[in-house]
mmCIF file of C-alpha atoms in Angstrom:
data_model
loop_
_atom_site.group_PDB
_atom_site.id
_atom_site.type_symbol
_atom_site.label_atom_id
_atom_site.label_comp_id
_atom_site.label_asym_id
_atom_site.label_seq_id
_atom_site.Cartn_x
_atom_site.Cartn_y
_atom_site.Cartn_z
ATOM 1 C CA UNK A 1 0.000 0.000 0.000
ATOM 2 C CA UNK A 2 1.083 3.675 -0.303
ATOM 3 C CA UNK A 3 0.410 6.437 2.174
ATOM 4 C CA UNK A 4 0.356 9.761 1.348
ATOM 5 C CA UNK A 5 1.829 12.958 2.785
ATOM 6 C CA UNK A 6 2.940 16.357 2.513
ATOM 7 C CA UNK A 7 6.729 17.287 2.185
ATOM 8 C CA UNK A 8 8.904 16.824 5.067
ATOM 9 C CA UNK A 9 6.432 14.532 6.784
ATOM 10 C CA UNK A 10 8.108 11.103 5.266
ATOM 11 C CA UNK A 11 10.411 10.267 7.911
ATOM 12 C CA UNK A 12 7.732 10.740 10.667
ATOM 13 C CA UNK A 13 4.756 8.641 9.053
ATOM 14 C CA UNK A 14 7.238 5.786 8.038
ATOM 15 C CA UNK A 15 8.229 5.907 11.617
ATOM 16 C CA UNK A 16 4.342 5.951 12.416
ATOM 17 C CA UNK A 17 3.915 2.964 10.102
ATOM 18 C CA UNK A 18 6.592 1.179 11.860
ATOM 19 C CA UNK A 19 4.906 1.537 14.949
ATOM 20 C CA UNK A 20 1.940 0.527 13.879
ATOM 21 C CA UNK A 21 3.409 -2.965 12.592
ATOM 22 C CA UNK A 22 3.787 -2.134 9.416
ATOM 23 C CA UNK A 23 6.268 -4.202 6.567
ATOM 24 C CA UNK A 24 8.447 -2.870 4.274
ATOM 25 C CA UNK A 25 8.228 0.342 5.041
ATOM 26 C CA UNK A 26 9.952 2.905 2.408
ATOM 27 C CA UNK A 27 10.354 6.080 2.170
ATOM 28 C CA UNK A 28 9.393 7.858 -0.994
ATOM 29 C CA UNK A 29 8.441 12.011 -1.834
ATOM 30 C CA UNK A 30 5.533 12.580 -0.301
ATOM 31 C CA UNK A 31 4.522 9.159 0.056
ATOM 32 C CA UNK A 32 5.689 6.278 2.162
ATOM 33 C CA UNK A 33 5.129 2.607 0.634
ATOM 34 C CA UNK A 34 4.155 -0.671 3.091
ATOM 35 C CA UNK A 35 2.832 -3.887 3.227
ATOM 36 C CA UNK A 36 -0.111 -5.065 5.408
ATOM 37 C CA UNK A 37 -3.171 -7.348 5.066
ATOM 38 C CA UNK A 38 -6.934 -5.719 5.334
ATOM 39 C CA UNK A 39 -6.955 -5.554 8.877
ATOM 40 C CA UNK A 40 -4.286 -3.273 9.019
ATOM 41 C CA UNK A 41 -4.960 -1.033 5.725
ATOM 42 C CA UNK A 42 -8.485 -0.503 8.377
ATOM 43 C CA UNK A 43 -5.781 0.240 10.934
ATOM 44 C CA UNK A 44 -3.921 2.669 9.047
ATOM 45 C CA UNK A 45 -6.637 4.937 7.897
ATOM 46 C CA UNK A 46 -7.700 5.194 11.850
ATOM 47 C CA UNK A 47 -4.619 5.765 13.195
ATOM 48 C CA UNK A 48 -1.554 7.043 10.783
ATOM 49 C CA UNK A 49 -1.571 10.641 12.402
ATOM 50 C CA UNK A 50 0.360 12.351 9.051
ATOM 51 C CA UNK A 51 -1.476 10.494 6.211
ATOM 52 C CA UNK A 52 -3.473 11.867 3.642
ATOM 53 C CA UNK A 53 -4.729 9.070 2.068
ATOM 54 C CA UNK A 54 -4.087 5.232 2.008
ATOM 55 C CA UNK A 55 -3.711 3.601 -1.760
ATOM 56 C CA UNK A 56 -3.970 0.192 -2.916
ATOM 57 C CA UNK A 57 -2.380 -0.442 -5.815
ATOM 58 C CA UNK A 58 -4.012 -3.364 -7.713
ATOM 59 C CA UNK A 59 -2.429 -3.245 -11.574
ATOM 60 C CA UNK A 60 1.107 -1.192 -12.897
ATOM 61 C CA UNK A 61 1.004 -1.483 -17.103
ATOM 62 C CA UNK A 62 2.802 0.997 -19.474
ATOM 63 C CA UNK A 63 1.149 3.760 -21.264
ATOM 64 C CA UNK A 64 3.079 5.717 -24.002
ATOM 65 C CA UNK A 65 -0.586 6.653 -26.004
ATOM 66 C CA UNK A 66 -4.492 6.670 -25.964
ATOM 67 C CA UNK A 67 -4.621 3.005 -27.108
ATOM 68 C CA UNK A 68 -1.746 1.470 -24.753
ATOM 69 C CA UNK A 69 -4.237 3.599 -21.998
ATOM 70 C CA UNK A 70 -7.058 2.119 -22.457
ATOM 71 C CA UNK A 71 -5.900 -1.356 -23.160
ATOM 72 C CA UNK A 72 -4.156 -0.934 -19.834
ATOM 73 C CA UNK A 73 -7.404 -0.514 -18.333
ATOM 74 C CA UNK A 74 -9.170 -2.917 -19.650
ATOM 75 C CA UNK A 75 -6.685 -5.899 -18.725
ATOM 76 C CA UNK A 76 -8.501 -5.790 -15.128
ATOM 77 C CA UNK A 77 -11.358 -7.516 -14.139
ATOM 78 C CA UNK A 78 -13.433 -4.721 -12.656
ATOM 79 C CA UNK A 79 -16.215 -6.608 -11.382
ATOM 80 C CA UNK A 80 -13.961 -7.870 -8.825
ATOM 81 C CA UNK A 81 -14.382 -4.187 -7.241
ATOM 82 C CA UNK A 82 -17.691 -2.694 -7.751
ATOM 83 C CA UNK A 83 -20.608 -3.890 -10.503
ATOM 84 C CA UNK A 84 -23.171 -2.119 -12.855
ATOM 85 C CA UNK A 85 -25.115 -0.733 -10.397
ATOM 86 C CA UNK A 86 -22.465 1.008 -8.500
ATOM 87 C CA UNK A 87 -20.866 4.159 -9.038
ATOM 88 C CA UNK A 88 -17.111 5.176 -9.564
ATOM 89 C CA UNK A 89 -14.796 8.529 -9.826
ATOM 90 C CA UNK A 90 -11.420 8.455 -11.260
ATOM 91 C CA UNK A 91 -8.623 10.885 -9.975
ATOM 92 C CA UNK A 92 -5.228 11.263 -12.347
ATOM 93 C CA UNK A 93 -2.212 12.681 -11.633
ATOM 94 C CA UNK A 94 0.294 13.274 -14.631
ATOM 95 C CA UNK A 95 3.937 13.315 -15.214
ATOM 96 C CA UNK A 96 4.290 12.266 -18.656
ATOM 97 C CA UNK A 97 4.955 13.561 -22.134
ATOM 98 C CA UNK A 98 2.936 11.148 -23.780
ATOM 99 C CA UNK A 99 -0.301 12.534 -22.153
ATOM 100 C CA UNK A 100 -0.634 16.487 -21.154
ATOM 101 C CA UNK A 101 -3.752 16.498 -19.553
ATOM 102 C CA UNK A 102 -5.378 14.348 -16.115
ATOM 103 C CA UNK A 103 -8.890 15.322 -17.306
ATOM 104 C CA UNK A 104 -8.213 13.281 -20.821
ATOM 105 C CA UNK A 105 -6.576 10.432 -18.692
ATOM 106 C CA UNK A 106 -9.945 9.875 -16.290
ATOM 107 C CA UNK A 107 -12.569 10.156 -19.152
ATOM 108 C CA UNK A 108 -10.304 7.248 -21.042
ATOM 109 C CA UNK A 109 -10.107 4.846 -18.423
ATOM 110 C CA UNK A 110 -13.812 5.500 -17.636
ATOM 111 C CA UNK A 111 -14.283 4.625 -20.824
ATOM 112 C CA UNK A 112 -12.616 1.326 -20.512
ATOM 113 C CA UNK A 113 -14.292 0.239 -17.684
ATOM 114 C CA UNK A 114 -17.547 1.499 -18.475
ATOM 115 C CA UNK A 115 -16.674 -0.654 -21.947
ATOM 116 C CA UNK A 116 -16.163 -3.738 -19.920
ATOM 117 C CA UNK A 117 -19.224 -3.967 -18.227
ATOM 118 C CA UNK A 118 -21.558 -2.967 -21.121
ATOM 119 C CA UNK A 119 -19.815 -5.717 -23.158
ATOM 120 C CA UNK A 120 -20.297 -8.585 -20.348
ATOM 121 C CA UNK A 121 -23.712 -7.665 -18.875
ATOM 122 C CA UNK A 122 -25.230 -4.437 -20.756
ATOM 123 C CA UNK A 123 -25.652 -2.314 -18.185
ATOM 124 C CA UNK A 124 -22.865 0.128 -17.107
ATOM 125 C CA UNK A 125 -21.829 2.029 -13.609
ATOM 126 C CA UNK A 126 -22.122 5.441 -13.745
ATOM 127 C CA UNK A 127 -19.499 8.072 -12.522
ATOM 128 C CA UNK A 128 -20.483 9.993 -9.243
ATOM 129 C CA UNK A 129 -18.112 12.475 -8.747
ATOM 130 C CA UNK A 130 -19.208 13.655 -4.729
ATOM 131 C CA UNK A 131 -19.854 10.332 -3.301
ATOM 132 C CA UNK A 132 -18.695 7.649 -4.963
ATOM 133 C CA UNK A 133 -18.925 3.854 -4.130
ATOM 134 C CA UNK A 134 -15.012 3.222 -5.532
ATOM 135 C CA UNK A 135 -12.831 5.589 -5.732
ATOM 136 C CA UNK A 136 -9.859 5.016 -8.552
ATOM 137 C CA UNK A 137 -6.230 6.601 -8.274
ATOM 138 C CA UNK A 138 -4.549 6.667 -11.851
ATOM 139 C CA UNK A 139 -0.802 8.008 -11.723
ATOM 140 C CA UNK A 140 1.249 7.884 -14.873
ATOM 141 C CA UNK A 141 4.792 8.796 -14.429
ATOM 142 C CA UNK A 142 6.476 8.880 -18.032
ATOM 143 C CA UNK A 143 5.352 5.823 -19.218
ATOM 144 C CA UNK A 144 4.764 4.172 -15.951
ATOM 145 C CA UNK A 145 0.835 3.626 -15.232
ATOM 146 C CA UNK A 146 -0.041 2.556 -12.066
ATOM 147 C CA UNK A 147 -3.770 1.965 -10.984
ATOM 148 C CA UNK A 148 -4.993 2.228 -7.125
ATOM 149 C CA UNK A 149 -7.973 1.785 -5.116
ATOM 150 C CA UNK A 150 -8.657 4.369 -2.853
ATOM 151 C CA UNK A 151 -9.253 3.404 0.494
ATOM 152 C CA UNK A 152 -9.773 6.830 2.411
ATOM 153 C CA UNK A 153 -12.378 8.303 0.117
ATOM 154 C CA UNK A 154 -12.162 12.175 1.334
ATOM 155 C CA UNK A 155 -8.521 12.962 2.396
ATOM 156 C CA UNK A 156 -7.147 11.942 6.212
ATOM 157 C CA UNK A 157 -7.408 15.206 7.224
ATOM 158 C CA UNK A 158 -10.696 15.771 7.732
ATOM 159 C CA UNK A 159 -10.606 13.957 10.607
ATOM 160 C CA UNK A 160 -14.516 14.383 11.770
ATOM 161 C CA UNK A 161 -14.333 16.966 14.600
ATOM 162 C CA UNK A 162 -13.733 20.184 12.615
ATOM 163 C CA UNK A 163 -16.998 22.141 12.306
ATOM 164 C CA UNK A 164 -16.411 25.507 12.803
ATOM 165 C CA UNK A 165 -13.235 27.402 11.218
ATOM 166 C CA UNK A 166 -11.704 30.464 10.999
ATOM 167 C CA UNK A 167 -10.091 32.075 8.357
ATOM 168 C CA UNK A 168 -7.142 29.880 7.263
ATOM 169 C CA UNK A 169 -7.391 26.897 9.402
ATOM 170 C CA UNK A 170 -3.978 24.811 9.789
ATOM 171 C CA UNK A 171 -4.976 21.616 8.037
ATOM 172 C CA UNK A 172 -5.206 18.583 10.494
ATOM 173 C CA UNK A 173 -2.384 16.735 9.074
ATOM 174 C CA UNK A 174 0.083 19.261 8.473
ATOM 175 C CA UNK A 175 -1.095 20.331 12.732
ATOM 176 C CA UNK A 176 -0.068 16.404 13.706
ATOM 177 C CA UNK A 177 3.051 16.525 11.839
ATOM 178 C CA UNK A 178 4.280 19.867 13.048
ATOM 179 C CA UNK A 179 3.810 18.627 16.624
ATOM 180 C CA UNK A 180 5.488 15.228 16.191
ATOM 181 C CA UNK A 181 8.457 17.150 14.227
ATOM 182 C CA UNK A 182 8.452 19.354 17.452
ATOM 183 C CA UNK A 183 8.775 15.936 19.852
ATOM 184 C CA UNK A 184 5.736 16.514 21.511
ATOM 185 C CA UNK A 185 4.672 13.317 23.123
ATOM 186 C CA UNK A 186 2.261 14.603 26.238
ATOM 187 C CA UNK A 187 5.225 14.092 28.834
ATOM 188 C CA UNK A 188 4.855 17.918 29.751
ATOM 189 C CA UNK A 189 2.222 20.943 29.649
ATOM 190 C CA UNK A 190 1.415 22.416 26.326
ATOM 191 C CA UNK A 191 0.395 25.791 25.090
ATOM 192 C CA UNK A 192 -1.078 27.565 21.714
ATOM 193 C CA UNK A 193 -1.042 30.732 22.562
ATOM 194 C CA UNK A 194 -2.907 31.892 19.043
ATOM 195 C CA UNK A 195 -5.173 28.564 18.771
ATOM 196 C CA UNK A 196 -7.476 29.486 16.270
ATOM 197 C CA UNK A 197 -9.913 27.154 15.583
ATOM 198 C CA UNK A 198 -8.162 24.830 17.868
ATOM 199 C CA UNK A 199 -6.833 22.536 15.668
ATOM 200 C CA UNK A 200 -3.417 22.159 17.337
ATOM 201 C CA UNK A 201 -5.144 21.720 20.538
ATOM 202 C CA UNK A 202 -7.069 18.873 19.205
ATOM 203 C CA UNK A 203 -3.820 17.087 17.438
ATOM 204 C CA UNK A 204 -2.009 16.868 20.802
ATOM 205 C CA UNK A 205 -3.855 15.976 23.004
ATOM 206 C CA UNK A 206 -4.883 13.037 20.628
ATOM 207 C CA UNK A 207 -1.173 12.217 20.709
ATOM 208 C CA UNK A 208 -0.632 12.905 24.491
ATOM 209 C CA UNK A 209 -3.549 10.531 24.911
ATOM 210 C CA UNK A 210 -2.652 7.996 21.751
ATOM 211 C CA UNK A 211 -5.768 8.316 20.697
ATOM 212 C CA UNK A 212 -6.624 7.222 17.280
ATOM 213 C CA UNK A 213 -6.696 10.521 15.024
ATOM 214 C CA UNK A 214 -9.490 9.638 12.918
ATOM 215 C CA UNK A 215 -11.908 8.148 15.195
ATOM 216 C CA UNK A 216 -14.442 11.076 15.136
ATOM 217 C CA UNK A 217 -14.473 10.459 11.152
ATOM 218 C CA UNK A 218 -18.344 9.266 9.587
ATOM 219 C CA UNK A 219 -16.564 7.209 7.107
ATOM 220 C CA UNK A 220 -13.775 5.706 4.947
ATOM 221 C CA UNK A 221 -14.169 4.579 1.423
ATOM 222 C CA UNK A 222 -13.378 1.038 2.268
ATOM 223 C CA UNK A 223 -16.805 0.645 3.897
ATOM 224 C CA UNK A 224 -18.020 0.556 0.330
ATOM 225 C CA UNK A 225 -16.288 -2.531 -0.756
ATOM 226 C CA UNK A 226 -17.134 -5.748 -1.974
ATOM 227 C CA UNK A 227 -14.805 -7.030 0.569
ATOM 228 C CA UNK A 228 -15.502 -5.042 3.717
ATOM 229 C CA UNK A 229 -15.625 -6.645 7.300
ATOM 230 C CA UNK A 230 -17.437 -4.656 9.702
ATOM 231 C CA UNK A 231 -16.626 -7.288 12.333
ATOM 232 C CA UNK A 232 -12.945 -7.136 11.764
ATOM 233 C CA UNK A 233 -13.276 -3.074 11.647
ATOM 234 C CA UNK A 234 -14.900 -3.193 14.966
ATOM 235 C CA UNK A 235 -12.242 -5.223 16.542
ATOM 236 C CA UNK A 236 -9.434 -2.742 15.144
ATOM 237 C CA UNK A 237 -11.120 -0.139 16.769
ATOM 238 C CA UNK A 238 -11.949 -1.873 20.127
ATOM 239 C CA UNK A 239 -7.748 -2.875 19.714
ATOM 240 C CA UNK A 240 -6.969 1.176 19.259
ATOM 241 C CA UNK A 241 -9.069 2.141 21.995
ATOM 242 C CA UNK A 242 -7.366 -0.012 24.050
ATOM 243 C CA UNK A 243 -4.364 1.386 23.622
ATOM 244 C CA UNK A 244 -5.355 5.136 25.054
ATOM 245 C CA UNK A 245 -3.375 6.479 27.674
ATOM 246 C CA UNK A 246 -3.916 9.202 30.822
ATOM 247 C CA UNK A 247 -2.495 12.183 30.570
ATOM 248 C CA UNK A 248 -1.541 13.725 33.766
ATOM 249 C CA UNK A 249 -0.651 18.204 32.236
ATOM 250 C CA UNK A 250 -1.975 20.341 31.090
ATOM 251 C CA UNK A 251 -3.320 21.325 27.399
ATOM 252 C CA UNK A 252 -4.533 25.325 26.801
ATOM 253 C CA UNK A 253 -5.279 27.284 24.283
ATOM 254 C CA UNK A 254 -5.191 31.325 24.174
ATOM 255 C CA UNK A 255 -7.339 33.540 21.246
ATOM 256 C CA UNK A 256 -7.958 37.509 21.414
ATOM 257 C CA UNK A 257 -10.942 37.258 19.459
ATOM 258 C CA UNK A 258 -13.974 35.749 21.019
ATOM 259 C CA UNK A 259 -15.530 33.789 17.831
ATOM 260 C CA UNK A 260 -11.919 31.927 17.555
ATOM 261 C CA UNK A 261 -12.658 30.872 21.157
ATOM 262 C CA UNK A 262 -15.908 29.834 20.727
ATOM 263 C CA UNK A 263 -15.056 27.563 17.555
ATOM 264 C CA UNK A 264 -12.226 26.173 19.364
ATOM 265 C CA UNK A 265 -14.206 25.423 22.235
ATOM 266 C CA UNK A 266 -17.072 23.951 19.848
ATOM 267 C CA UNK A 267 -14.084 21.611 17.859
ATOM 268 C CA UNK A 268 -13.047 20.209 21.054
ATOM 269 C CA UNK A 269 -16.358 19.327 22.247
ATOM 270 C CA UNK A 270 -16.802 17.425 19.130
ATOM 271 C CA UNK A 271 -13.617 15.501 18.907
ATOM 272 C CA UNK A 272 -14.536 14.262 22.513
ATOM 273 C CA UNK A 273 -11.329 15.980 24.212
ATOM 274 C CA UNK A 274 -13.119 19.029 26.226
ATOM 275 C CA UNK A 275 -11.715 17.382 29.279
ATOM 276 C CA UNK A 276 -8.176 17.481 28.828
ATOM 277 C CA UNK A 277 -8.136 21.196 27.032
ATOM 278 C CA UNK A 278 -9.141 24.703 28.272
ATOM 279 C CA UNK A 279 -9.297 27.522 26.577
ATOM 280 C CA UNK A 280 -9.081 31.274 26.981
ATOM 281 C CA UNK A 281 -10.248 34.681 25.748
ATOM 282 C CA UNK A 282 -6.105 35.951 26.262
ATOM 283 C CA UNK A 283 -4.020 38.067 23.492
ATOM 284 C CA UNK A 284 -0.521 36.158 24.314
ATOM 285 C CA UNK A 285 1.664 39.341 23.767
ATOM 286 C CA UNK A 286 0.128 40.160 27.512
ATOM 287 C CA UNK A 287 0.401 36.434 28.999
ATOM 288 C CA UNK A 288 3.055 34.814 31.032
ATOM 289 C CA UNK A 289 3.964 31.364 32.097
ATOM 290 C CA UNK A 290 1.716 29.943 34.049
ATOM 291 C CA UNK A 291 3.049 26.840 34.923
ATOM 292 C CA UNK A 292 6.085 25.561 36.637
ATOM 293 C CA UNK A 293 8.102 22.548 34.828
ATOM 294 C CA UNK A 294 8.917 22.937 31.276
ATOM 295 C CA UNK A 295 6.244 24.100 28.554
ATOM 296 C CA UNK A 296 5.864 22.750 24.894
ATOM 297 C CA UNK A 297 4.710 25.927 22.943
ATOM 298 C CA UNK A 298 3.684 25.221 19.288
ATOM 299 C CA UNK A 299 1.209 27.780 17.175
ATOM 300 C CA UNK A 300 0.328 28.888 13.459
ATOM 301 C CA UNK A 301 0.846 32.708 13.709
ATOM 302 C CA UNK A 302 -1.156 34.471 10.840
ATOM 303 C CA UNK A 303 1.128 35.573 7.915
ATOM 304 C CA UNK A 304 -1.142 36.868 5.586
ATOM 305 C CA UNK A 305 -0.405 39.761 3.535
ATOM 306 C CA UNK A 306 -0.362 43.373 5.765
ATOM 307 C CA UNK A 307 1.268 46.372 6.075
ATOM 308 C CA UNK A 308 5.355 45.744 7.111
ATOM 309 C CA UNK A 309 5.321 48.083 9.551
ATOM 310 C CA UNK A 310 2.502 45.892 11.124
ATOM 311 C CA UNK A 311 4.059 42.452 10.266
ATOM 312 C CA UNK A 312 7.431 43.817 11.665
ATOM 313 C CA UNK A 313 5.546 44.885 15.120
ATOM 314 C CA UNK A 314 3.678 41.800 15.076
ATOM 315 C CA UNK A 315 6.783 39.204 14.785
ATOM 316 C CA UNK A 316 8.945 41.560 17.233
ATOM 317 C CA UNK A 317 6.125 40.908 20.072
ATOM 318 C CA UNK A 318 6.278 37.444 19.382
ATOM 319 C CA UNK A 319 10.175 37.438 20.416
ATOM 320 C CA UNK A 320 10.049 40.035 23.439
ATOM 321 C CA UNK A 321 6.872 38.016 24.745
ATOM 322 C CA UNK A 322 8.939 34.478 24.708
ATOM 323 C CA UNK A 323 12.127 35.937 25.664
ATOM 324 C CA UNK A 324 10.784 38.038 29.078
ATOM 325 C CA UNK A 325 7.682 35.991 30.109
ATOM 326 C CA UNK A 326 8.173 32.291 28.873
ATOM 327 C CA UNK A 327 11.467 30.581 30.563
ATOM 328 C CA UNK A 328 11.693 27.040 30.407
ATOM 329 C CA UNK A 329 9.795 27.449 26.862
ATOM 330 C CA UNK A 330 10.556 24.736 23.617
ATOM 331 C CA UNK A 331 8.432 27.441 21.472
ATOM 332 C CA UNK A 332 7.890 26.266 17.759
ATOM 333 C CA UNK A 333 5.751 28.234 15.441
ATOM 334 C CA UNK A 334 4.923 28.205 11.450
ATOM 335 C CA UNK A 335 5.325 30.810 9.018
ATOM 336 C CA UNK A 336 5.243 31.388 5.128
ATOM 337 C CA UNK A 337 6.397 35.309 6.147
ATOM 338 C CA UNK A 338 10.298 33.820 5.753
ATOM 339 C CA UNK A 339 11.045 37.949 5.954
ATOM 340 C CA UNK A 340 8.981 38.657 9.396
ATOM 341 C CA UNK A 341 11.367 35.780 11.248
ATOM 342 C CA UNK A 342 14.277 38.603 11.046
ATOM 343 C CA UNK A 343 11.994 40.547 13.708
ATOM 344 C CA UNK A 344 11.753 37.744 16.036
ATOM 345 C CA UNK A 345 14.929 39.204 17.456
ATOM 346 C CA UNK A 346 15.833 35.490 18.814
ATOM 347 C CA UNK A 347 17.858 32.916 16.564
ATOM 348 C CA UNK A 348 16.354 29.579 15.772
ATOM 349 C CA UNK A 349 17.728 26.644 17.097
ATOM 350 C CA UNK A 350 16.000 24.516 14.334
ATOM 351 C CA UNK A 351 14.147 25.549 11.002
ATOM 352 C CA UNK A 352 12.587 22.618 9.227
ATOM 353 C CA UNK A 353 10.993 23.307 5.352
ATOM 354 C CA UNK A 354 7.469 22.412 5.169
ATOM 355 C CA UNK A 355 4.939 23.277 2.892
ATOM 356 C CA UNK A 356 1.342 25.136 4.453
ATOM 357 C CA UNK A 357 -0.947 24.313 1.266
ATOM 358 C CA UNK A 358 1.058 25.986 -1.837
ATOM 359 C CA UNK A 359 2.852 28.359 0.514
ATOM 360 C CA UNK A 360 6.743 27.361 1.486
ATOM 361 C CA UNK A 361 6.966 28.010 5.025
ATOM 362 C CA UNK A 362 9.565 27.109 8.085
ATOM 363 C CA UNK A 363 9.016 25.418 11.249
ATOM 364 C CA UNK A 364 10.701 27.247 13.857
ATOM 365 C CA UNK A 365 12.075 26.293 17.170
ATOM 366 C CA UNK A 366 13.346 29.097 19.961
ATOM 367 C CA UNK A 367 14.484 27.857 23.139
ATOM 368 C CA UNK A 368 13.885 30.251 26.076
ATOM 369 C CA UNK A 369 16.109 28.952 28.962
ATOM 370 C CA UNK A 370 14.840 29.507 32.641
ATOM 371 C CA UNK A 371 17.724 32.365 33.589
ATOM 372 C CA UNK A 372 20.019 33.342 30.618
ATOM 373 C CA UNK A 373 21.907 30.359 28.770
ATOM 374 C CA UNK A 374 25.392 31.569 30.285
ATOM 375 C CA UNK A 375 24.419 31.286 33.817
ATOM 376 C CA UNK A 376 23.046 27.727 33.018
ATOM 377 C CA UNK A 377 26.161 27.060 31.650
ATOM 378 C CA UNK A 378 28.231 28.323 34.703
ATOM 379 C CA UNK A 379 26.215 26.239 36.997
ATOM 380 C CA UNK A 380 26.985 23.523 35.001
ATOM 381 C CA UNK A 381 30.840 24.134 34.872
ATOM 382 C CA UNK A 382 30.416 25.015 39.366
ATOM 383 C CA UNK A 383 29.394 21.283 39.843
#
């Protein structure tokens, strides 16, 4: 099987996979490639934290024009996946000089399958493009066609618990990943400090708790099969479930504006987690610390386009705030604005590349010692 991902998230899903009890786990770009049995492609699309969609590949062919296309096609039985009366959607991505377009690519193979049932029986499926029963991945890469079975349906992200949003929401996956690239693992209080919609929120304290990350989610397209086993599903989940921990800190969540509150607070409710998270009506340029061991900071800071002046003032509060009222901070943050992270006044101990939708943007790590660094040092050299 193949899981999907965004850039810079390979390492940490093939590490999920591994976890999980994957096989052969590779690495690709933005994918990761692994063996399992049905049971645990189920198990995967419940659990992997930084996938965006699981893939079954069922038939690889080459395709260097129309014909070779839809001959491809045709040389699999598609009655062992769905029959006349059910309905399909192709999706094609293309990477080929032989064929320019995806849109030409779909409505070719449709025709081929839609040819092979009206030659056997007469009676054809019909394409249903917003809720399909099978969804079909087509990916030609030069002359390389490879054919897939969908088995998320709508992508990973949207993980079931999201109903209210602000304006640009972090995506789910690309929350989970940041945080696992940061090292949280719920040993420790944690803080967003601009939570938005409370996505973040949501991500770790699924993690802290190792709960599943798309249990709140109606469905999966695998539930649509020929093949699928409720009974088996059920026991995957009861085996997840299982597997949830305590977690003994604290999770909150600061917004200025009181509609980002309320959404956040409505988003936690529904993802079940309203008793490990609070949230507050605070603008974090007038917050402090509030708790005593170390804190794990990590937030999406808007970046959209304003006035410099603004962005300058903005990005310069963010570094006073951490450096004079957050000791004994690990504070990560996000950003496309690669420019505004010259006014953070602090230097990075990491930057990681990452991708937020189109936008190229760093993950950023400052760590704000308790005292000054020197003096921790000094102690250090005293003993």
């Amino acid at each position: 099987m193949i899981a999907k991902t965004f850039f810079g998230f390979e390492e940490i899903l093939a590490k999920e996979l591994q976890m999980l009890g994957a096989q052969n786990v590779e690495q690709g770009i933005r994918m990761v490639s692994f063996v399992g049995d049905k049971g645990f492609m189920y198990k995967a699309n419940l659990a992997l934290r930084t996938a965006l969609k699981i893939l079954k590949p069922i038939y690889y062919f080459r395709a260097f024009n129309e014909e070779s296309l839809y001959k491809g096609i045709s040389g699999i039985n598609w009655s062992n996946y769905i029959n006349s009366n059910m309905t399909f959607v192709i999706d094609t991505t293309v990477h080929s000089d032989h064929f320019n377009h995806s849109e030409f690519v779909s409505q070719k193979c449709k025709d081929a399958i839609v040819d092979q049932f009206r030659n056997k029986t007469g009676q054809r499926p019909s394409v249903d493009k917003a809720h399909p029963d099978l969804r079909i991945n087509i990916h030609i890469d030069k002359d390389q066609c490879s054919v897939a079975l969908d088995t998320s349906g709508n992508s990973l992200h949207q993980r079931g618990y999201r109903t209210a949003t602000n304006i640009a929401p972090i995506n789910e996956v690309l929350g989970a990943g940041m945080l696992l690239l940061s090292g949280w693992d719920g040993q420790g209080d944690f803080l967003d400090p601009m939570c938005g919609s409370g996505t973040l929120l949501a991500e770790a304290a699924m993690i802290a708790c190792n709960i599943p990350a798309n249990i709140n989610r109606k469905e999966f397209a695998f539930e649509k099969w020929n093949d699928w086993d409720n009974d088996l599903f059920d026991m995957i989940v009861d085996s997840l479930l299982k597997k949830v921990r305590e977690f003994h800190y604290t999770i909150k969540g600061y917004d200025k504006a009181p509609s980002a509150v309320m959404k956040a607070k409505d988003n936690i409710k529904n993802a079940n987690l309203d008793e490990y998270i609070t949230i507050s009506e605070k603008n974090f340029f007038d917050t402090e610390k509030e708790s005593k061991g170390p804190l794990h900071m990590v937030f999406n800071p808007p970046y959209g386009e304003r006035l410099d002046i603004e962005m300058e003032r903005f990005y310069k509060s963010i570094g006073d705030t951490l450096k004079q009222n957050y000791p004994g901070t690990n504070a990560w943050f996000i950003t496309a604005n690669l420019e505004a992270l010259k006014f953070v006044g602090l230097k990075p101990s990491r930057k990681i590349k990452l991708f937020n939708g189109s936008l190229e943007a760093r993950l950023v790590k400052y760590e704000m010692y308790e005292g000054s660094k020197r003096t921790k040092f000094q102690i250090k050299l005293e003993e």
